[in-house]
Amino acid sequence: MDVYAPQTWKPHERPMLPGSPSSPLHSTPRRLAYLLVGFIVALTGGLGNALVTVNLVYAQGSLGVYAAEIQWLPAVYVMASVSMNLLLVKFRQQFGLRLFTELFLVLYALATLAHLFVHGLGSAILVRAASGMSGAALTTLGLYYTLQGFPAQHRLKGVVLGIGFSQLAMPIARIFSTELLEIAEWRGLYFFELGMCLLSLGCVLLLKLPPGDRIRVFEKLDFVTFALFAPGVALLCAVLGLGRTVWWFEAPWLGWCLAGSIVLVTAAVAIEHNRARPLLNIRWLTTSNMVRLALSVLLIRIVQSEATGTVGFLQALGLQNDQMRELWMVTLVASIAGMAASALTISPSRIQTSLMFALLLMALGAWMDSHATNLTRPAQMYLSQGLLAFAGVFFIGPVFVSGFGAIIAQPSNLISFSLMFSMTQNLGGLLGSALVGTVQVLREKYHSSQLVEHLTLIDPLVASRVQGSGAALAGTLGDPALRSAQGVASLGAAATREANILAYNDVFLLISIVAIATLAWMLAHYLWQLCTACRPAAPAQNAQTGMAKVSLDNSGSK
């Protein structure tokens, strides 16, 4: 039997695209089962990396590495995830998505299991790479399973939920990762990650997706493009992931990596631009609509990095993960509400307004956070972070639908859209974190210099503060000189804390400005579309009026 032979489908069963499953009619219990498996699989795709990302400081201590070295873990995940998306679409079109997913889930499980016994940074990097490759497949697989849980008339709602499930990984990881660390230190994280991986593998084997069409699509030049594009993206991820830690102008290897990335990616683009059947349709990706969509997603992802700044701000105040748990519960509830609201209101005609509404909420939330002080605690950030979490999940479904609509008309561009969406999501997250961290460091240095400039013992208020801090240690330190030194150190720590608070306020304000600028840009484009849509109607109406006038004149002359 030829697996690539065209199959006969009923009208409602026909797969949307080659490589995607068919859509037979299911009973209600089976639809619910598909929906549950879709949630588990999509959550697994991002939860493992989220658990490591929110606990990098603890992983750094357990692995015994420097701060710059531990930053390789989230960077390697993005490297593998983005690169795999380049081949994943064609792989599932030719061999089926199930084979790819089962293959890499097994690899992911074996790598995670081995890391429990081989304790080192190298094995941790291998686990992140396997997680990134599997996550690229699991996100798509979770979407397909979720779509099977909805009838055809509600398929758009399924798309929003399937994409939104993976967005819940970060707040969920922040809520209970502390308990996992208490169970078995860093091994608790990997035991849970291994369990989720095995659970997803069991669900995929137990409840299979309906079959679909398969076609032969791989060409030899595809692998040449991959051999150039994958290391180019990996070098770019290394620059974005570690630039802030080793500092951009202090490590020469960052410049070499960036130069190598430009050369490799440019070579891959040159090959694809001149192919008859390209893996990446560069001409389509550089159209105004696709460039506008990519920039919109990238800017929104940068705005979403405000959550990274919030964590850094609260940690600068001395709070730990378990003290922020209620805040993450609020963000989780807000994320679920945003996903539900997006699913209920999704419509092709409302995509632009949905994106602008999400940006408005993000701008408002970031602006509220920009007024933080040293008395701010998680309870004062419930509303602002809830708005940001709601908007962050609310926008993802409409963005995906807006770009996927063009794929239905041109299925050959599926790989290009998949890569563009993955790169803007993943690289946008790395870029946002890098920008937030860089701006925070620069502004902290500026505010610190401004504050310290006025701290002199000649000032009576400063001298009184130092004396008071030293007097508090009179019961433990008998030497007046030591008490005075400790008072100076205490004042310096307070100045550093205030400088960090002011720096984070500047970061939040900058993010709010970026959100408002993006909103203004999208609003201007939306109004321009309305104007251009109405403009051709005027000449047509004038022509019709002129014809009617001529007709009346002719009838009068008769």
Coordinates of C-alpha atoms in Angstrom, one line a residue, residues 81-320:
S81 CA 13.2 24.9 19.1
V82 CA 13.6 27.5 16.3
S83 CA 15.9 25.2 14.3
M84 CA 13.6 22.2 14.5
N85 CA 10.6 24.3 13.2
L86 CA 12.5 24.5 9.9
L87 CA 12.3 20.8 9.3
L88 CA 9.2 19.9 11.4
V89 CA 6.6 20.9 8.9
K90 CA 8.1 18.9 6.0
F91 CA 8.8 15.9 8.3
R92 CA 5.2 15.6 9.4
Q93 CA 4.1 16.1 5.7
Q94 CA 6.3 13.2 4.6
F95 CA 6.5 10.9 7.6
G96 CA 3.7 12.1 9.9
L97 CA 3.8 14.2 13.0
R98 CA 3.3 11.2 15.3
L99 CA 6.6 9.6 14.3
F100 CA 8.6 12.8 15.0
T101 CA 6.9 13.4 18.3
E102 CA 7.3 9.9 19.6
L103 CA 10.9 9.8 18.5
F104 CA 11.9 13.1 20.2
L105 CA 9.7 12.4 23.3
V106 CA 11.7 9.2 23.8
L107 CA 14.9 11.1 23.3
Y108 CA 13.8 13.8 25.7
A109 CA 12.9 11.2 28.3
L110 CA 16.2 9.4 28.0
A111 CA 18.2 12.7 28.2
T112 CA 16.3 13.8 31.3
L113 CA 16.7 10.4 32.9
A114 CA 20.4 10.5 32.2
H115 CA 20.8 13.9 33.7
L116 CA 19.5 12.6 37.0
F117 CA 22.6 10.5 37.2
V118 CA 25.2 12.6 35.3
H119 CA 25.3 15.9 37.3
G120 CA 26.9 18.6 35.2
L121 CA 26.3 21.6 32.9
G122 CA 27.0 19.6 29.8
S123 CA 24.2 17.1 30.5
A124 CA 21.9 19.9 31.5
I125 CA 22.5 21.6 28.1
L126 CA 21.7 18.4 26.3
V127 CA 18.4 18.1 28.2
R128 CA 17.5 21.6 27.2
A129 CA 18.3 20.9 23.6
A130 CA 16.2 17.8 23.6
S131 CA 13.4 19.7 25.4
G132 CA 13.6 22.4 22.7
M133 CA 13.3 19.9 19.8
S134 CA 10.5 18.1 21.5
G135 CA 8.8 21.3 22.4
A136 CA 8.7 22.4 18.8
A137 CA 6.7 19.2 18.0
L138 CA 4.6 19.2 21.1
T139 CA 3.2 22.7 20.6
T140 CA 1.9 21.7 17.1
L141 CA 0.7 18.3 18.4
G142 CA -1.2 19.9 21.3
L143 CA -2.9 22.3 18.8
Y144 CA -4.0 19.3 16.6
Y145 CA -5.3 17.4 19.6
T146 CA -7.2 20.4 20.8
L147 CA -8.8 21.0 17.4
Q148 CA -10.1 17.4 17.4
G149 CA -12.1 18.4 20.5
F150 CA -14.2 21.0 18.6
P151 CA -16.7 20.7 15.7
A152 CA -16.0 22.6 12.5
Q153 CA -18.1 25.6 13.3
H154 CA -16.0 26.3 16.5
R155 CA -12.6 25.5 15.0
L156 CA -11.3 29.0 15.6
K157 CA -12.0 28.6 19.3
G158 CA -9.9 25.4 19.3
V159 CA -7.0 27.3 17.6
V160 CA -7.0 29.9 20.4
L161 CA -7.1 27.3 23.2
G162 CA -4.5 25.1 21.5
I163 CA -2.1 28.0 21.2
G164 CA -3.0 29.4 24.6
F165 CA -2.4 26.2 26.6
S166 CA 1.4 26.5 26.2
Q167 CA 1.3 30.1 27.5
L168 CA 0.2 28.8 30.9
A169 CA 3.5 27.0 31.5
M170 CA 5.4 30.0 33.0
P171 CA 2.8 31.0 35.7
I172 CA 2.2 27.4 36.6
A173 CA 6.0 26.8 37.0
R174 CA 6.4 29.8 39.3
I175 CA 3.6 28.6 41.6
F176 CA 4.8 25.2 42.6
S177 CA 8.5 24.9 41.6
T178 CA 9.6 25.8 45.1
E179 CA 8.0 22.6 46.4
L180 CA 9.8 20.6 43.7
L181 CA 13.1 22.0 44.9
E182 CA 12.2 21.1 48.5
I183 CA 11.5 17.5 47.5
A184 CA 14.9 16.7 45.9
E185 CA 16.6 20.0 45.2
W186 CA 17.3 20.4 41.5
R187 CA 16.5 16.7 40.9
G188 CA 12.9 17.5 41.8
L189 CA 12.6 19.7 38.8
Y190 CA 13.9 17.0 36.5
F191 CA 11.8 14.2 38.0
F192 CA 8.7 16.3 37.4
E193 CA 9.9 17.1 33.8
L194 CA 10.5 13.4 33.2
G195 CA 7.1 12.6 34.5
M196 CA 5.3 15.1 32.2
C197 CA 7.3 13.8 29.3
L198 CA 6.3 10.2 30.0
L199 CA 2.7 11.2 30.6
S200 CA 2.6 12.9 27.2
L201 CA 4.1 9.9 25.5
G202 CA 1.5 7.6 27.1
C203 CA -1.3 9.9 26.0
V204 CA 0.0 10.1 22.5
L205 CA 0.3 6.4 22.2
L206 CA -3.1 5.7 23.9
L207 CA -5.2 8.2 21.9
K208 CA -4.0 8.5 18.3
L209 CA -4.8 11.4 16.0
P210 CA -6.8 10.6 12.9
P211 CA -4.7 9.9 9.8
G212 CA -4.0 12.5 7.2
D213 CA -2.5 13.0 3.8
R214 CA 1.2 12.4 3.3
I215 CA 3.3 13.7 0.5
R216 CA 7.0 13.5 -0.5
V217 CA 8.4 17.0 0.1
F218 CA 12.1 16.7 1.2
E219 CA 14.8 17.8 -1.3
K220 CA 18.6 17.7 -0.9
L221 CA 18.9 21.5 -0.8
D222 CA 16.6 21.5 2.3
F223 CA 19.4 20.0 4.4
V224 CA 21.9 22.5 3.0
T225 CA 19.6 25.3 4.1
F226 CA 19.2 23.7 7.5
A227 CA 22.9 23.2 7.9
L228 CA 23.4 27.0 7.4
F229 CA 20.3 28.4 9.1
A230 CA 20.4 26.3 12.3
P231 CA 23.9 27.3 13.4
G232 CA 23.2 30.9 12.3
V233 CA 20.2 31.0 14.6
A234 CA 22.1 29.3 17.3
L235 CA 24.8 31.9 17.3
L236 CA 22.2 34.7 17.4
C237 CA 20.5 33.0 20.3
A238 CA 23.9 32.8 22.1
V239 CA 24.4 36.6 21.6
L240 CA 20.9 37.5 22.8
G241 CA 20.9 35.0 25.7
L242 CA 24.4 35.8 27.2
G243 CA 25.1 39.4 26.0
R244 CA 23.6 41.0 29.1
T245 CA 25.4 38.7 31.5
V246 CA 28.9 38.9 30.0
W247 CA 28.1 42.4 28.7
W248 CA 27.9 43.3 25.1
F249 CA 31.2 45.2 24.6
E250 CA 33.3 43.2 27.1
A251 CA 33.3 39.8 25.4
P252 CA 34.9 39.7 21.9
W253 CA 33.3 36.3 21.2
L254 CA 29.9 37.9 21.1
G255 CA 31.0 40.0 18.0
W256 CA 32.3 36.9 16.3
C257 CA 29.1 35.0 17.0
L258 CA 27.0 37.9 15.6
A259 CA 29.1 38.1 12.5
G260 CA 29.0 34.4 12.0
S261 CA 25.2 34.4 12.4
I262 CA 24.8 37.2 9.8
V263 CA 27.0 35.3 7.3
L264 CA 25.2 31.9 7.8
V265 CA 21.7 33.2 7.8
T266 CA 22.4 35.4 4.7
A267 CA 23.8 32.4 2.9
A268 CA 20.7 30.3 3.7
V269 CA 18.4 33.2 2.6
A270 CA 20.4 33.5 -0.7
I271 CA 20.0 29.8 -1.4
E272 CA 16.3 29.9 -0.7
H273 CA 15.7 33.1 -2.7
N274 CA 16.9 31.4 -5.9
R275 CA 15.1 28.0 -5.5
A276 CA 12.2 26.9 -7.6
R277 CA 10.6 25.2 -4.6
P278 CA 12.1 26.9 -1.6
L279 CA 11.9 25.7 2.0
L280 CA 11.5 29.3 3.0
N281 CA 9.6 31.6 0.7
I282 CA 11.6 34.7 1.2
R283 CA 9.5 36.7 -1.3
W284 CA 6.4 35.9 0.7
L285 CA 8.0 36.6 4.0
T286 CA 9.1 40.1 2.9
T287 CA 5.7 41.2 1.7
S288 CA 4.3 44.1 3.6
N289 CA 1.6 42.1 5.4
M290 CA 4.1 39.4 6.7
V291 CA 6.7 42.0 7.7
R292 CA 4.0 44.0 9.6
L293 CA 2.8 40.8 11.3
A294 CA 6.3 39.8 12.3
L295 CA 7.1 43.2 13.7
S296 CA 3.8 43.3 15.6
V297 CA 4.5 39.9 17.3
L298 CA 8.1 40.9 18.0
L299 CA 7.1 44.1 19.6
I300 CA 4.4 42.5 21.7
R301 CA 6.8 39.9 22.9
I302 CA 9.2 42.6 24.0
V303 CA 6.4 44.3 25.9
Q304 CA 5.5 40.9 27.5
S305 CA 9.1 40.8 28.9
E306 CA 7.8 43.2 31.6
A307 CA 7.1 40.1 33.7
T308 CA 10.9 39.4 33.7
G309 CA 11.4 42.9 35.0
T310 CA 8.8 42.3 37.7
V311 CA 10.6 39.3 39.0
G312 CA 13.9 41.1 39.1
F313 CA 12.3 44.1 40.9
L314 CA 10.8 41.9 43.6
Q315 CA 14.0 40.0 44.0
A316 CA 15.8 43.3 44.4
L317 CA 13.5 43.9 47.3
G318 CA 14.6 40.6 48.9
L319 CA 11.6 38.5 48.0
Q320 CA 11.8 34.8 47.0

